[in-house]
Short mmCIF file of N, CA and C in Angstrom, two decimals:
data_model
loop_
_atom_site.label_atom_id
_atom_site.label_comp_id
_atom_site.label_asym_id
_atom_site.label_seq_id
_atom_site.Cartn_x
_atom_site.Cartn_y
_atom_site.Cartn_z
N PRO A 472 0.83 -1.19 0.00
CA PRO A 472 0.00 0.00 0.00
C PRO A 472 0.88 1.26 0.00
N THR A 473 0.49 2.20 -0.79
CA THR A 473 1.22 3.46 -0.84
C THR A 473 0.40 4.54 -0.17
N THR A 474 1.10 5.48 0.44
CA THR A 474 0.40 6.60 1.08
C THR A 474 0.69 7.87 0.30
N THR A 475 -0.26 8.73 0.23
CA THR A 475 -0.10 9.99 -0.50
C THR A 475 0.06 11.17 0.44
N GLU A 476 0.28 10.87 1.69
CA GLU A 476 0.45 11.94 2.66
C GLU A 476 1.84 12.55 2.53
N ALA A 477 1.93 13.85 2.72
CA ALA A 477 3.22 14.54 2.68
C ALA A 477 3.94 14.28 3.99
N PRO A 478 5.23 14.10 3.93
CA PRO A 478 5.98 13.88 5.17
C PRO A 478 5.93 15.13 6.05
N THR A 479 5.83 14.92 7.32
CA THR A 479 5.78 16.04 8.24
C THR A 479 7.09 16.11 9.01
N THR A 480 7.53 17.31 9.25
CA THR A 480 8.74 17.51 10.04
C THR A 480 8.40 18.36 11.24
N THR A 481 9.12 18.15 12.29
CA THR A 481 8.87 18.91 13.50
C THR A 481 9.85 20.07 13.65
N GLU A 482 10.83 20.12 12.75
CA GLU A 482 11.82 21.20 12.85
C GLU A 482 11.28 22.47 12.20
N ALA A 483 11.57 23.59 12.82
CA ALA A 483 11.17 24.87 12.25
C ALA A 483 12.18 25.25 11.16
N PRO A 484 11.71 25.85 10.08
CA PRO A 484 12.66 26.26 9.03
C PRO A 484 13.61 27.33 9.55
N THR A 485 14.84 27.19 9.19
CA THR A 485 15.84 28.15 9.65
C THR A 485 16.07 29.19 8.55
N THR A 486 16.22 30.41 8.96
CA THR A 486 16.50 31.48 8.00
C THR A 486 17.94 31.93 8.19
N THR A 487 18.61 32.11 7.10
CA THR A 487 19.99 32.57 7.16
C THR A 487 20.01 34.06 6.88
N GLU A 488 20.49 34.80 7.83
CA GLU A 488 20.56 36.24 7.67
C GLU A 488 21.93 36.62 7.11
N ALA A 489 21.94 37.62 6.25
CA ALA A 489 23.20 38.10 5.70
C ALA A 489 23.96 38.82 6.81
N PRO A 490 25.26 38.63 6.86
CA PRO A 490 26.03 39.32 7.89
C PRO A 490 25.98 40.83 7.67
N THR A 491 25.85 41.54 8.74
CA THR A 491 25.79 42.99 8.62
C THR A 491 27.21 43.54 8.56
N THR A 492 27.50 44.26 7.49
CA THR A 492 28.82 44.86 7.34
C THR A 492 28.64 46.35 7.13
N THR A 493 29.57 47.09 7.60
CA THR A 493 29.52 48.53 7.38
C THR A 493 30.20 48.84 6.06
N PRO A 494 29.52 49.57 5.20
CA PRO A 494 30.13 49.88 3.90
C PRO A 494 31.33 50.80 4.06
N GLY A 495 32.39 50.48 3.34
CA GLY A 495 33.59 51.30 3.38
C GLY A 495 33.47 52.45 2.40
N PRO A 496 34.54 53.18 2.23
CA PRO A 496 34.50 54.29 1.27
C PRO A 496 34.32 53.76 -0.15
N GLU A 497 33.55 54.47 -0.94
CA GLU A 497 33.27 54.04 -2.31
C GLU A 497 34.49 54.28 -3.19
N LEU A 498 34.82 53.27 -3.99
CA LEU A 498 35.97 53.39 -4.88
C LEU A 498 35.60 54.22 -6.10
N PRO A 499 36.59 54.91 -6.69
CA PRO A 499 36.30 55.70 -7.89
C PRO A 499 35.96 54.80 -9.06
N ASN A 500 35.11 55.26 -9.93
CA ASN A 500 34.67 54.51 -11.10
C ASN A 500 35.66 54.76 -12.24
N THR A 501 36.64 53.89 -12.38
CA THR A 501 37.66 54.08 -13.41
C THR A 501 37.68 52.90 -14.36
N GLY A 502 37.99 53.18 -15.60
CA GLY A 502 38.20 52.12 -16.57
C GLY A 502 36.95 51.45 -17.08
N THR A 503 35.80 52.05 -16.90
CA THR A 503 34.59 51.39 -17.36
C THR A 503 33.95 52.08 -18.55
N SER A 504 34.44 53.25 -18.91
CA SER A 504 33.84 53.95 -20.04
C SER A 504 34.82 54.01 -21.20
N ASN A 505 34.28 54.04 -22.41
CA ASN A 505 35.12 54.15 -23.59
C ASN A 505 35.44 55.61 -23.84
N ASN A 506 36.69 55.88 -24.16
CA ASN A 506 37.10 57.24 -24.46
C ASN A 506 37.32 57.34 -25.96
N THR A 507 36.40 57.96 -26.64
CA THR A 507 36.43 58.04 -28.10
C THR A 507 37.65 58.79 -28.59
N ALA A 508 38.07 59.82 -27.87
CA ALA A 508 39.23 60.61 -28.30
C ALA A 508 40.49 59.76 -28.31
N VAL A 509 40.68 58.90 -27.34
CA VAL A 509 41.86 58.04 -27.28
C VAL A 509 41.84 57.03 -28.42
N ILE A 510 40.69 56.47 -28.70
CA ILE A 510 40.58 55.50 -29.79
C ILE A 510 40.86 56.19 -31.12
N LEU A 511 40.30 57.37 -31.33
CA LEU A 511 40.52 58.12 -32.56
C LEU A 511 41.99 58.49 -32.72
N ALA A 512 42.63 58.92 -31.64
CA ALA A 512 44.06 59.25 -31.70
C ALA A 512 44.88 58.03 -32.06
N GLY A 513 44.55 56.88 -31.52
CA GLY A 513 45.27 55.65 -31.85
C GLY A 513 45.14 55.29 -33.31
N ILE A 514 43.95 55.46 -33.87
CA ILE A 514 43.75 55.17 -35.29
C ILE A 514 44.56 56.14 -36.15
N ILE A 515 44.57 57.41 -35.80
CA ILE A 515 45.33 58.41 -36.57
C ILE A 515 46.82 58.11 -36.51
N VAL A 516 47.33 57.76 -35.34
CA VAL A 516 48.75 57.43 -35.20
C VAL A 516 49.10 56.20 -36.04
N THR A 517 48.25 55.21 -36.03
CA THR A 517 48.50 53.99 -36.80
C THR A 517 48.53 54.29 -38.29
N ILE A 518 47.56 55.06 -38.77
CA ILE A 518 47.53 55.41 -40.20
C ILE A 518 48.74 56.25 -40.57
N SER A 519 49.12 57.18 -39.70
CA SER A 519 50.30 58.02 -39.97
C SER A 519 51.56 57.17 -40.04
N ALA A 520 51.71 56.22 -39.14
CA ALA A 520 52.90 55.36 -39.14
C ALA A 520 52.94 54.52 -40.41
N MET A 521 51.80 54.03 -40.85
CA MET A 521 51.77 53.26 -42.10
C MET A 521 52.14 54.15 -43.28
N PHE A 522 51.68 55.38 -43.30
CA PHE A 522 52.00 56.31 -44.38
C PHE A 522 53.50 56.60 -44.42
N VAL A 523 54.11 56.80 -43.26
CA VAL A 523 55.55 57.07 -43.19
C VAL A 523 56.33 55.85 -43.69
N LEU A 524 55.95 54.67 -43.28
CA LEU A 524 56.65 53.46 -43.72
C LEU A 524 56.54 53.26 -45.23
N VAL A 525 55.37 53.49 -45.79
CA VAL A 525 55.19 53.34 -47.24
C VAL A 525 56.00 54.39 -47.98
N SER A 526 56.04 55.62 -47.46
CA SER A 526 56.81 56.69 -48.11
C SER A 526 58.30 56.37 -48.10
N LYS A 527 58.82 55.88 -46.99
CA LYS A 527 60.25 55.54 -46.91
C LYS A 527 60.58 54.39 -47.84
N LYS A 528 59.69 53.43 -47.93
CA LYS A 528 59.92 52.28 -48.81
C LYS A 528 59.93 52.73 -50.27
N ALA A 529 59.08 53.69 -50.64
CA ALA A 529 59.03 54.20 -52.00
C ALA A 529 60.29 55.00 -52.33
N GLU A 530 60.86 55.70 -51.35
CA GLU A 530 62.08 56.48 -51.57
C GLU A 530 63.28 55.57 -51.79
N GLN A 531 63.30 54.42 -51.16
CA GLN A 531 64.43 53.50 -51.29
C GLN A 531 64.47 52.87 -52.67
N ASN A 532 63.36 52.75 -53.35
CA ASN A 532 63.34 52.11 -54.67
C ASN A 532 63.70 53.08 -55.71
#
């Protein structure tokens, strides 16, 4: 014979509380945003360097 009754427990459910911590000083928000000017400057420097290398190679021939 099978029973369909739910098992009963006598223990009360335990709740886990998060430890209380005091928040420290907030850190500065660095390195999370894209700086378009730096990216654009890098692209310009790269293109300029390629132009200089091609020009020097053309002068040698």
